[in-house]
Every structure is written in structure tokens, then in C-alpha cells.
Amino acid sequence: MTLVRVGLVQLCSSDRPDENLLQILDGLRQAAAAGADLVATPEVSNCVSNNRHHQTEVLRPESSDQTLAAVQDEAKILGVWVLVGSFALRSDDPDGRFVNRSFLITPQGEIYARYDKIHMFDVELSKTESYHESKGYRPGTEAVVARTPFGTIGLTICYDLRFPSLYRTLAQNGAEILTIPSAFTRPTGEAHWDVLLRARAIETGCFVVAPAQTGEHKGSGRKTYGHSMVVAPWGEVLADAGTFPGVTLCDIDLSAVAQARQRVPSLGHDRGFTLGQ
């Protein structure tokens, strides 16, 4: 039996990285004090903003990002693994687009894995609410599996959740834990968040760890759904953080991965097919 205590840090990030860092560090410390082995933060933990001019002013490249450096230092001080759900960062893209990048950081404060969000959220939800993420962010091209001493993690971010083939690929390449840090909108969250997280867990026989943004975000006016969750490989919701910022702890037993896959071994049952007329 391999038990891992996961700490979910649910945030209501503003568009000011300096303000958000204080919330992030407080969450890491609370989770570590409660015995967490892995502490996870949501998507765009450092800056929730749709204003490209503002982002250009406050965001930095990975190499000089003070928020990332501070989280690395804190992981080392606390001696815990940290999943930075994602930070918005400047890139070297010629058209000035940013990257939405997740980091897995070791208890020694080193970056163990990076993942750039592949799928961009380009959608018209209503006449007054629309998102065109690909205009501001450069999509990633590489899926990432990170093998750690406590389990193998497949890294994803938010809108990736709607693309099950990505998760199947991660699971078939060893992932036991799928991380899905998010900033889900309220309308889509209310309709789909719970069922999609459970579906990805059931389809892959993985644990799903999904820290989320919540509330109304100062400086951008965005409203996110919250409900950070941990879902077991058989589909049970083990933790739900509700709608307030804070820290939620959950113990997961990785032996449940093998048990679920033995009961439904679908990951090994792929068959080729053709599309009929």
C-alpha cells in the first residue's frame, strides 16, 4: 500500500503576481503543516487576467520569474513536492504570446517536470462572456509523464480535460495520478466539472488531482467555479473543496490504481477500426 497525502490549495488569484504569491505561500505552509506529501495549486496561480497589456507589464520569463523562484525556495524549506498548477509566463514567441506552464517541483526546490497547456480555450459562452486563449497563449505540443518516488504523474491543465485521448495516452505510458489544475468558468463548471473529472478517472484507472481557482477575481472580473477535487480510479469523489479559498487534504492509496485496472483492463484493449460510409 502506497499512501500519499495530497494538499489542494484553492485560490482566488487577482491580476497581481505579488499579491498572489502571499496566498500561494500561505497555502503551501498550511498543507505542509498538515502532513501533505504533494501540494497542488490551480491554473494561472500567479495572475488571472485577460488583458494582454497588463500581462506584458507584470509577467516575466521563467528564468527571471520571482514567484516561481519563491515557490521553489518554499518547497525546499518545507521539504514537500509542489505542483504549480500553472503560471502565466512570457515566452520567446515572435508574436508576443505567453505560455501557460505547469511545474512539478521537488522537496529540494528543483524543477522536476514542466508542461505547457496543449489545448486552448477559445469559446463564446454568451454575448457578454467569451474567451480566446490562443490569442494570448502559445499552445504546448508535448504530453508529459513524471515518474516520482511516490507515483507516476501525468500533467495536464484545465481545458485539456475535454480531450480524453490525452489522458488515455498518459495512462498507457504509466501515469497513476492525473493532475488537472483549472480555472473553470461557473457555467461550464456547474454543468461539466464533476462529471468530466470522474470520467477521466474511470476511463484511465487513475487518481485525478484537480486544484481550482474560485470566486470573483480582482482586476479581471472573471468568475470561476472552485470545487477543487480528488477523484479515485473507480470514480468516487474523495475530496471537494467547495467554493471558498483554502486548503483541502486528501489521502490517496495508489494500490487502488492496479485494483481498478484489474477489474476493467480497458487500457490494454485498444483495437484499430475504420470509419464506415
Coordinates of N, CA and C in Angstrom, one line a residue, residues 55-273:
Q55 N -0.7 42.0 -18.7 CA 0.1 40.8 -18.6 C 1.6 41.1 -19.0
T56 N 1.7 41.8 -20.1 CA 3.0 42.2 -20.6 C 3.8 43.0 -19.5
E57 N 3.1 43.8 -18.8 CA 3.8 44.6 -17.7 C 4.2 43.7 -16.5
V58 N 3.3 42.8 -16.1 CA 3.6 42.1 -14.8 C 4.2 40.7 -15.0
L59 N 4.1 40.1 -16.1 CA 4.6 38.7 -16.3 C 6.1 38.7 -16.7
R60 N 6.8 37.6 -16.3 CA 8.2 37.5 -16.6 C 8.5 36.2 -17.2
P61 N 9.6 36.0 -17.9 CA 10.0 34.7 -18.4 C 10.3 33.8 -17.2
E62 N 10.3 32.5 -17.5 CA 10.6 31.5 -16.4 C 11.9 31.8 -15.7
S63 N 12.9 32.1 -16.5 CA 14.3 32.3 -15.9 C 14.4 33.4 -14.9
S64 N 13.4 34.4 -14.9 CA 13.5 35.6 -14.0 C 12.2 35.8 -13.2
D65 N 11.4 34.8 -13.2 CA 10.1 34.9 -12.5 C 10.3 34.8 -11.0
Q66 N 10.0 35.8 -10.3 CA 10.3 35.8 -8.8 C 9.3 34.9 -8.1
T67 N 8.0 34.8 -8.6 CA 7.0 33.9 -8.0 C 7.5 32.5 -8.0
L68 N 7.9 32.0 -9.2 CA 8.4 30.7 -9.3 C 9.6 30.4 -8.4
A69 N 10.5 31.4 -8.4 CA 11.7 31.2 -7.5 C 11.3 31.1 -6.1
A70 N 10.4 31.9 -5.6 CA 9.9 31.9 -4.3 C 9.2 30.6 -3.9
V71 N 8.5 30.0 -4.8 CA 7.8 28.7 -4.6 C 8.9 27.6 -4.5
Q72 N 9.9 27.7 -5.4 CA 11.0 26.7 -5.3 C 11.7 26.7 -4.0
D73 N 11.9 27.9 -3.5 CA 12.6 28.1 -2.2 C 11.7 27.5 -1.1
E74 N 10.4 27.8 -1.2 CA 9.5 27.3 -0.1 C 9.4 25.8 -0.1
A75 N 9.3 25.2 -1.3 CA 9.3 23.8 -1.4 C 10.5 23.2 -0.7
K76 N 11.6 23.8 -0.9 CA 12.9 23.3 -0.2 C 12.8 23.5 1.3
I77 N 12.3 24.6 1.7 CA 12.2 24.8 3.2 C 11.2 23.9 3.8
L78 N 10.1 23.6 3.2 CA 9.0 22.7 3.7 C 9.3 21.3 3.5
G79 N 10.2 21.0 2.5 CA 10.5 19.6 2.2 C 9.3 18.8 1.6
V80 N 8.6 19.4 0.7 CA 7.4 18.8 0.0 C 7.5 18.9 -1.5
W81 N 6.9 18.0 -2.2 CA 6.7 18.2 -3.6 C 5.6 19.2 -3.8
V82 N 5.8 20.0 -4.8 CA 4.8 21.1 -5.2 C 4.4 21.0 -6.7
L83 N 3.2 20.9 -6.9 CA 2.7 21.0 -8.3 C 2.2 22.5 -8.4
V84 N 2.9 23.3 -9.1 CA 2.4 24.6 -9.5 C 1.4 24.3 -10.7
G85 N 0.1 24.4 -10.4 CA -0.9 24.1 -11.4 C -0.5 24.7 -12.8
S86 N -0.3 26.0 -12.7 CA 0.4 26.7 -13.8 C 0.6 28.2 -13.4
F87 N 1.7 28.7 -14.1 CA 2.0 30.1 -14.1 C 1.9 30.6 -15.5
A88 N 1.3 31.8 -15.6 CA 1.4 32.5 -16.9 C 2.8 33.2 -17.0
L89 N 3.5 33.0 -18.1 CA 4.8 33.5 -18.2 C 5.1 34.0 -19.6
R90 N 6.0 35.0 -19.7 CA 6.4 35.4 -21.0 C 7.1 34.3 -21.7
S91 N 7.1 34.4 -23.1 CA 7.8 33.4 -23.9 C 8.6 34.1 -24.9
D92 N 9.3 33.4 -25.7 CA 10.1 34.0 -26.8 C 9.3 33.9 -28.1
D93 N 8.0 33.7 -28.0 CA 7.2 33.7 -29.2 C 7.3 35.0 -30.0
P94 N 7.5 35.0 -31.3 CA 7.7 36.2 -32.1 C 6.4 37.1 -32.0
D95 N 5.2 36.5 -31.8 CA 4.0 37.4 -31.8 C 3.7 37.8 -30.4
G96 N 4.6 37.5 -29.4 CA 4.4 38.0 -28.1 C 3.5 37.2 -27.2
R97 N 3.0 36.1 -27.6 CA 2.1 35.2 -26.8 C 2.9 34.7 -25.6
F98 N 2.1 34.5 -24.5 CA 2.6 33.9 -23.3 C 2.6 32.4 -23.3
V99 N 3.1 31.8 -22.2 CA 2.9 30.3 -22.1 C 2.1 30.1 -20.8
N100 N 1.3 29.0 -20.7 CA 0.6 28.6 -19.6 C 1.2 27.3 -19.1
R101 N 2.1 27.4 -18.1 CA 3.1 26.3 -17.8 C 2.9 25.8 -16.4
S102 N 2.8 24.5 -16.3 CA 2.7 23.8 -15.1 C 4.1 23.3 -14.7
F103 N 4.4 23.3 -13.4 CA 5.7 22.9 -12.9 C 5.6 21.9 -11.8
L104 N 6.3 20.8 -11.8 CA 6.4 19.9 -10.7 C 7.8 20.1 -10.0
I105 N 7.8 20.5 -8.7 CA 9.0 20.9 -8.0 C 9.3 19.9 -6.9
T106 N 10.5 19.5 -6.8 CA 10.9 18.5 -5.8 C 11.1 19.1 -4.4
P107 N 11.2 18.3 -3.4 CA 11.4 18.8 -2.0 C 12.8 19.5 -1.8
Q108 N 13.6 19.4 -2.9 CA 14.9 20.1 -2.8 C 14.8 21.4 -3.6
G109 N 13.6 21.7 -4.0 CA 13.4 23.0 -4.7 C 13.7 23.0 -6.2
E110 N 13.9 21.9 -6.8 CA 14.3 21.8 -8.2 C 13.1 21.5 -9.1
I111 N 13.1 22.1 -10.3 CA 12.1 21.8 -11.2 C 12.3 20.4 -11.8
Y112 N 11.3 19.5 -11.6 CA 11.4 18.1 -12.0 C 10.8 17.9 -13.3
A113 N 9.7 18.6 -13.6 CA 9.0 18.5 -14.9 C 8.3 19.8 -15.2
R114 N 8.1 20.0 -16.5 CA 7.3 21.2 -17.0 C 6.3 20.7 -18.0
Y115 N 5.2 21.4 -18.0 CA 4.2 21.0 -19.1 C 3.5 22.3 -19.5
D116 N 3.5 22.6 -20.8 CA 2.8 23.7 -21.4 C 1.4 23.3 -21.9
K117 N 0.4 23.9 -21.5 CA -1.0 23.6 -21.8 C -1.2 23.4 -23.3
I118 N -1.7 22.3 -23.7 CA -1.8 22.0 -25.2 C -3.1 22.6 -25.8
H119 N -4.2 22.4 -25.1 CA -5.5 22.8 -25.7 C -5.9 24.2 -25.2
M120 N -6.2 25.0 -26.1 CA -6.6 26.4 -25.9 C -8.1 26.6 -25.8
F121 N -8.5 27.4 -24.8 CA -10.0 27.6 -24.5 C -10.4 28.8 -25.4
D122 N -10.9 28.5 -26.6 CA -11.4 29.5 -27.5 C -12.9 29.3 -27.6
V123 N -13.8 30.1 -26.9 CA -15.2 29.8 -26.9 C -16.0 31.1 -26.6
E124 N -17.2 31.1 -27.2 CA -18.2 32.2 -26.9 C -19.3 31.6 -26.0
L125 N -19.2 31.9 -24.7 CA -20.2 31.3 -23.8 C -21.5 32.1 -23.8
S126 N -21.4 33.4 -24.1 CA -22.6 34.2 -24.2 C -22.3 35.5 -24.9
K127 N -23.2 36.4 -25.1 CA -22.9 37.7 -25.7 C -21.9 38.5 -24.9
T128 N -21.9 38.2 -23.6 CA -21.0 39.1 -22.7 C -19.8 38.3 -22.2
E129 N -19.7 37.0 -22.4 CA -18.6 36.2 -21.9 C -18.0 35.3 -23.0
S130 N -16.7 35.7 -23.3 CA -16.0 34.9 -24.4 C -14.6 34.8 -24.0
Y131 N -13.9 33.8 -24.5 CA -12.5 33.5 -24.2 C -11.8 33.1 -25.5
H132 N -10.6 33.7 -25.7 CA -9.8 33.4 -26.9 C -8.4 33.2 -26.4
E133 N -8.2 32.1 -25.8 CA -6.9 31.8 -25.1 C -5.8 31.8 -26.1
S134 N -6.1 31.2 -27.3 CA -5.0 31.1 -28.3 C -4.4 32.4 -28.8
K135 N -5.2 33.5 -28.6 CA -4.7 34.8 -29.0 C -3.6 35.3 -28.0
G136 N -3.7 34.9 -26.8 CA -2.7 35.3 -25.8 C -1.7 34.3 -25.4
Y137 N -1.9 33.0 -25.6 CA -1.0 32.0 -25.2 C -0.6 31.1 -26.3
R138 N 0.6 30.7 -26.3 CA 1.2 29.7 -27.3 C 0.9 28.3 -26.8
P139 N 0.2 27.5 -27.5 CA -0.1 26.1 -27.1 C 1.1 25.3 -27.0
G140 N 1.1 24.4 -26.1 CA 2.2 23.4 -26.0 C 2.0 22.3 -27.0
T141 N 3.0 21.4 -27.1 CA 2.9 20.4 -28.1 C 3.3 19.0 -27.6
E142 N 3.7 18.9 -26.3 CA 4.3 17.7 -25.7 C 3.5 17.3 -24.5
A143 N 3.0 16.0 -24.5 CA 2.5 15.4 -23.2 C 3.6 15.1 -22.3
V144 N 3.3 15.1 -21.0 CA 4.4 14.9 -20.0 C 4.0 13.9 -18.9
V145 N 4.8 12.9 -18.7 CA 4.7 12.0 -17.6 C 5.9 12.1 -16.7
A146 N 5.7 12.3 -15.4 CA 6.8 12.5 -14.5 C 6.8 11.3 -13.5
R147 N 7.9 10.6 -13.4 CA 8.0 9.5 -12.5 C 8.7 9.9 -11.2
T148 N 7.9 9.9 -10.1 CA 8.4 10.4 -8.8 C 8.5 9.2 -7.9
P149 N 9.2 9.4 -6.7 CA 9.3 8.3 -5.8 C 8.0 7.7 -5.3
F150 N 6.9 8.5 -5.3 CA 5.6 8.1 -4.7 C 4.6 7.7 -5.8
G151 N 4.9 7.9 -7.1 CA 4.0 7.6 -8.1 C 4.3 8.3 -9.4
T152 N 3.6 7.9 -10.5 CA 3.9 8.5 -11.8 C 2.7 9.4 -12.1
I153 N 3.1 10.7 -12.5 CA 2.1 11.8 -12.6 C 2.0 12.2 -14.1
G154 N 0.8 12.3 -14.6 CA 0.5 12.8 -15.9 C 0.1 14.3 -15.8
L155 N 0.8 15.2 -16.3 CA 0.5 16.6 -16.2 C -0.5 17.1 -17.3
T156 N -1.5 17.8 -16.9 CA -2.4 18.5 -17.8 C -2.9 19.8 -17.2
I157 N -3.7 20.6 -18.0 CA -4.2 21.8 -17.4 C -5.6 22.1 -18.0
C158 N -6.6 22.3 -17.2 CA -7.9 22.8 -17.4 C -8.6 22.3 -18.7
Y159 N -8.6 23.1 -19.8 CA -9.3 22.7 -21.0 C -8.9 21.4 -21.6
D160 N -7.7 21.0 -21.3 CA -7.2 19.6 -21.6 C -8.2 18.6 -21.2
L161 N -8.9 18.8 -20.1 CA -9.9 17.9 -19.6 C -10.9 17.4 -20.6
R162 N -11.2 18.2 -21.6 CA -12.2 17.8 -22.6 C -11.6 16.9 -23.7
F163 N -10.4 16.5 -23.6 CA -9.8 15.7 -24.7 C -9.3 14.4 -24.1
P164 N -10.2 13.4 -24.1 CA -9.9 12.1 -23.4 C -8.7 11.4 -23.9
S165 N -8.4 11.6 -25.2 CA -7.2 10.8 -25.8 C -5.9 11.2 -25.1
L166 N -5.8 12.4 -24.7 CA -4.6 12.8 -24.0 C -4.4 12.0 -22.7
Y167 N -5.5 11.8 -22.0 CA -5.4 11.1 -20.7 C -5.2 9.6 -20.9
R168 N -5.8 9.1 -21.9 CA -5.5 7.7 -22.2 C -4.1 7.5 -22.6
T169 N -3.5 8.4 -23.3 CA -2.1 8.3 -23.7 C -1.2 8.3 -22.4
L170 N -1.5 9.3 -21.5 CA -0.7 9.4 -20.3 C -0.8 8.1 -19.4
A171 N -2.0 7.6 -19.3 CA -2.2 6.4 -18.5 C -1.5 5.2 -19.1
Q172 N -1.6 5.1 -20.5 CA -0.9 3.9 -21.1 C 0.6 4.1 -21.1
N173 N 1.1 5.2 -20.7 CA 2.5 5.4 -20.5 C 2.9 5.6 -19.1
G174 N 2.1 5.0 -18.2 CA 2.5 4.8 -16.8 C 1.8 5.7 -15.8
A175 N 1.1 6.7 -16.2 CA 0.5 7.7 -15.2 C -0.4 7.0 -14.2
E176 N -0.3 7.2 -13.0 CA -1.2 6.7 -11.9 C -2.0 7.9 -11.3
I177 N -1.5 9.1 -11.4 CA -2.1 10.3 -10.9 C -2.2 11.3 -12.1
L178 N -3.4 11.8 -12.3 CA -3.5 12.8 -13.4 C -3.8 14.2 -12.7
T179 N -3.0 15.2 -13.0 CA -3.2 16.5 -12.4 C -3.9 17.4 -13.4
I180 N -5.0 18.0 -12.9 CA -5.8 18.8 -13.8 C -6.1 20.2 -13.1
P181 N -5.1 21.0 -12.9 CA -5.3 22.3 -12.3 C -6.1 23.2 -13.2
S182 N -7.0 24.0 -12.7 CA -8.0 24.6 -13.5 C -8.4 26.0 -13.0
A183 N -9.1 26.7 -14.0 CA -9.8 27.9 -13.7 C -11.1 27.9 -14.5
F184 N -11.9 26.9 -14.1 CA -13.2 26.7 -14.9 C -14.2 27.8 -14.6
T185 N -14.8 28.2 -15.7 CA -15.9 29.2 -15.6 C -17.0 28.6 -14.8
R186 N -17.9 29.5 -14.2 CA -19.0 29.0 -13.5 C -20.0 28.2 -14.3
P187 N -20.4 28.7 -15.5 CA -21.4 28.0 -16.3 C -20.9 26.6 -16.7
T188 N -19.7 26.5 -17.1 CA -19.1 25.2 -17.6 C -18.8 24.3 -16.4
G189 N -18.4 24.9 -15.3 CA -18.1 24.1 -14.1 C -19.4 23.5 -13.5
E190 N -20.4 24.3 -13.4 CA -21.7 23.7 -12.9 C -22.2 22.6 -13.7
A191 N -22.0 22.7 -15.0 CA -22.6 21.7 -15.9 C -21.7 20.4 -16.1
H192 N -20.3 20.6 -16.1 CA -19.4 19.6 -16.5 C -18.3 19.2 -15.6
W193 N -17.9 20.0 -14.7 CA -16.6 19.8 -13.9 C -16.6 18.4 -13.2
D194 N -17.6 18.1 -12.4 CA -17.6 16.9 -11.7 C -17.6 15.7 -12.6
V195 N -18.5 15.7 -13.6 CA -18.7 14.5 -14.4 C -17.4 14.3 -15.3
L196 N -16.8 15.3 -15.8 CA -15.6 15.1 -16.6 C -14.4 14.6 -15.8
L197 N -14.3 15.1 -14.6 CA -13.2 14.6 -13.7 C -13.4 13.2 -13.4
R198 N -14.6 12.8 -13.1 CA -14.9 11.4 -12.8 C -14.7 10.5 -14.0
A199 N -15.1 11.0 -15.2 CA -15.0 10.2 -16.4 C -13.5 10.0 -16.7
R200 N -12.6 11.0 -16.5 CA -11.2 10.8 -16.8 C -10.6 9.8 -15.8
A201 N -11.0 9.8 -14.6 CA -10.5 8.8 -13.6 C -11.0 7.4 -14.0
I202 N -12.2 7.3 -14.3 CA -12.8 5.9 -14.6 C -12.2 5.4 -15.9
E203 N -12.0 6.2 -16.9 CA -11.5 5.7 -18.2 C -10.1 5.3 -18.1
T204 N -9.3 5.9 -17.2 CA -7.9 5.6 -17.1 C -7.5 4.7 -15.9
G205 N -8.3 4.6 -15.0 CA -8.0 3.9 -13.7 C -6.9 4.7 -12.9
C206 N -7.0 6.0 -13.1 CA -6.0 6.9 -12.4 C -6.7 7.7 -11.2
F207 N -5.9 8.1 -10.3 CA -6.4 9.2 -9.4 C -6.4 10.5 -10.2
V208 N -7.3 11.4 -9.9 CA -7.4 12.7 -10.5 C -7.2 13.7 -9.4
V209 N -6.3 14.6 -9.5 CA -6.0 15.7 -8.6 C -6.2 17.0 -9.3
A210 N -7.3 17.7 -8.9 CA -7.7 18.9 -9.7 C -7.9 20.1 -8.8
P211 N -6.8 20.9 -8.5 CA -6.9 22.1 -7.7 C -7.5 23.2 -8.6
A212 N -8.3 24.1 -8.1 CA -9.1 25.0 -8.9 C -9.1 26.4 -8.3
Q213 N -9.2 27.4 -9.3 CA -9.5 28.8 -8.9 C -11.0 28.9 -8.5
T214 N -11.2 29.9 -7.7 CA -12.6 30.1 -7.2 C -12.9 31.5 -7.0
G215 N -14.2 31.9 -7.2 CA -14.7 33.3 -6.8 C -14.5 34.3 -7.9
E216 N -14.7 35.6 -7.6 CA -14.5 36.7 -8.5 C -13.2 37.2 -8.4
H217 N -12.5 37.3 -9.5 CA -11.0 37.6 -9.5 C -10.8 39.1 -9.7
K218 N -10.2 39.7 -8.7 CA -9.9 41.2 -8.7 C -9.0 41.5 -9.8
G219 N -9.4 42.6 -10.6 CA -8.6 43.1 -11.7 C -9.0 42.5 -13.0
S220 N -9.7 41.5 -13.0 CA -10.2 40.9 -14.3 C -11.7 40.7 -14.4
G221 N -12.3 40.6 -13.2 CA -13.8 40.4 -13.2 C -14.2 39.0 -13.5
R222 N -13.2 38.1 -13.8 CA -13.6 36.7 -14.1 C -14.2 36.1 -12.9
K223 N -15.1 35.1 -13.1 CA -15.7 34.3 -12.0 C -15.4 32.9 -12.3
T224 N -14.8 32.2 -11.3 CA -14.5 30.8 -11.5 C -15.3 29.9 -10.5
Y225 N -15.3 28.6 -10.8 CA -16.3 27.7 -10.2 C -15.8 27.1 -8.9
G226 N -14.5 27.0 -8.7 CA -14.0 26.3 -7.5 C -14.1 24.8 -7.5
H227 N -14.5 24.2 -6.3 CA -14.7 22.8 -6.2 C -13.4 22.0 -6.6
S228 N -12.3 22.4 -6.1 CA -11.1 21.5 -6.2 C -11.4 20.1 -5.8
M229 N -11.0 19.1 -6.5 CA -11.4 17.8 -6.2 C -10.2 16.8 -6.3
V230 N -10.4 15.7 -5.6 CA -9.6 14.4 -5.8 C -10.6 13.3 -6.1
V231 N -10.4 12.6 -7.2 CA -11.3 11.5 -7.6 C -10.5 10.2 -7.6
A232 N -11.0 9.2 -7.1 CA -10.4 7.8 -7.1 C -10.5 7.1 -8.5
P233 N -9.7 6.1 -8.7 CA -9.7 5.4 -10.0 C -11.1 4.7 -10.3
W234 N -11.9 4.5 -9.3 CA -13.2 3.8 -9.6 C -14.3 4.9 -9.7
G235 N -13.9 6.2 -9.6 CA -14.8 7.3 -9.9 C -15.4 8.0 -8.6
E236 N -15.0 7.5 -7.4 CA -15.5 8.1 -6.2 C -14.9 9.5 -6.0
V237 N -15.6 10.5 -5.6 CA -15.1 11.8 -5.3 C -14.6 11.7 -3.8
L238 N -13.3 11.8 -3.6 CA -12.7 11.7 -2.3 C -12.6 13.0 -1.6
A239 N -12.6 14.1 -2.3 CA -12.5 15.4 -1.7 C -13.1 16.5 -2.6
D240 N -13.8 17.4 -2.0 CA -14.4 18.5 -2.8 C -14.3 19.8 -1.9
A241 N -13.5 20.8 -2.4 CA -13.2 21.9 -1.6 C -14.2 23.0 -1.5
G242 N -15.4 22.8 -2.2 CA -16.4 23.8 -2.2 C -16.0 25.1 -3.0
T243 N -16.5 26.2 -2.5 CA -16.3 27.5 -3.3 C -15.5 28.5 -2.6
F244 N -14.9 28.2 -1.4 CA -14.1 29.2 -0.7 C -12.6 28.9 -0.8
P245 N -11.7 29.9 -0.9 CA -10.3 29.7 -0.9 C -9.9 28.9 0.4
G246 N -8.8 28.1 0.2 CA -8.4 27.4 1.4 C -7.6 26.1 1.0
V247 N -7.3 25.3 2.0 CA -6.5 24.1 1.8 C -7.4 22.9 2.1
T248 N -7.4 21.9 1.2 CA -8.1 20.7 1.5 C -7.1 19.5 1.4
L249 N -7.1 18.6 2.3 CA -6.2 17.5 2.4 C -7.0 16.2 2.0
C250 N -6.2 15.3 1.3 CA -6.8 14.0 1.0 C -5.7 13.0 0.9
D251 N -6.0 11.8 1.5 CA -5.0 10.7 1.5 C -5.4 9.8 0.3
I252 N -4.5 9.4 -0.6 CA -4.8 8.5 -1.6 C -3.9 7.3 -1.5
D253 N -4.5 6.1 -1.8 CA -3.8 4.8 -1.8 C -3.6 4.4 -3.2
L254 N -2.3 4.4 -3.7 CA -2.0 4.2 -5.1 C -2.3 2.7 -5.4
S255 N -2.4 1.8 -4.5 CA -2.8 0.4 -4.8 C -4.2 0.3 -5.5
A256 N -5.0 1.4 -5.3 CA -6.3 1.4 -5.9 C -6.2 1.5 -7.4
V257 N -5.1 2.0 -8.0 CA -4.9 2.1 -9.4 C -4.9 0.7 -10.0
A258 N -4.0 -0.2 -9.5 CA -3.9 -1.5 -10.0 C -5.2 -2.3 -9.8
Q259 N -5.9 -2.1 -8.7 CA -7.2 -2.8 -8.5 C -8.2 -2.4 -9.5
A260 N -8.3 -1.1 -9.8 CA -9.3 -0.6 -10.8 C -9.0 -1.1 -12.2
R261 N -7.7 -1.1 -12.5 CA -7.3 -1.6 -13.9 C -7.5 -3.1 -14.0
Q262 N -7.3 -3.8 -12.9 CA -7.5 -5.3 -13.0 C -9.0 -5.6 -13.2
R263 N -9.9 -4.8 -12.6 CA -11.3 -5.0 -12.7 C -11.8 -4.6 -14.1
V264 N -11.3 -3.5 -14.6 CA -11.7 -3.1 -16.0 C -10.4 -2.8 -16.8
P265 N -9.8 -3.8 -17.4 CA -8.5 -3.6 -18.1 C -8.5 -3.0 -19.5
S266 N -9.3 -2.0 -19.6 CA -9.6 -1.4 -20.9 C -8.4 -0.7 -21.6
L267 N -7.4 -0.3 -20.7 CA -6.2 0.4 -21.3 C -5.5 -0.5 -22.2
G268 N -5.6 -1.9 -22.1 CA -4.9 -2.8 -23.0 C -5.8 -3.4 -24.1
H269 N -7.0 -2.9 -24.2 CA -7.9 -3.4 -25.2 C -8.2 -2.6 -26.4
D270 N -7.3 -1.7 -26.8 CA -7.5 -0.9 -28.0 C -7.5 -1.7 -29.2
R271 N -8.3 -1.4 -30.1 CA -8.4 -2.1 -31.4 C -8.5 -1.0 -32.5
G272 N -7.8 -1.3 -33.6 CA -7.9 -0.4 -34.8 C -9.3 -0.6 -35.4
F273 N -9.7 0.5 -36.1 CA -11.0 0.4 -36.8 C -11.0 1.4 -38.0

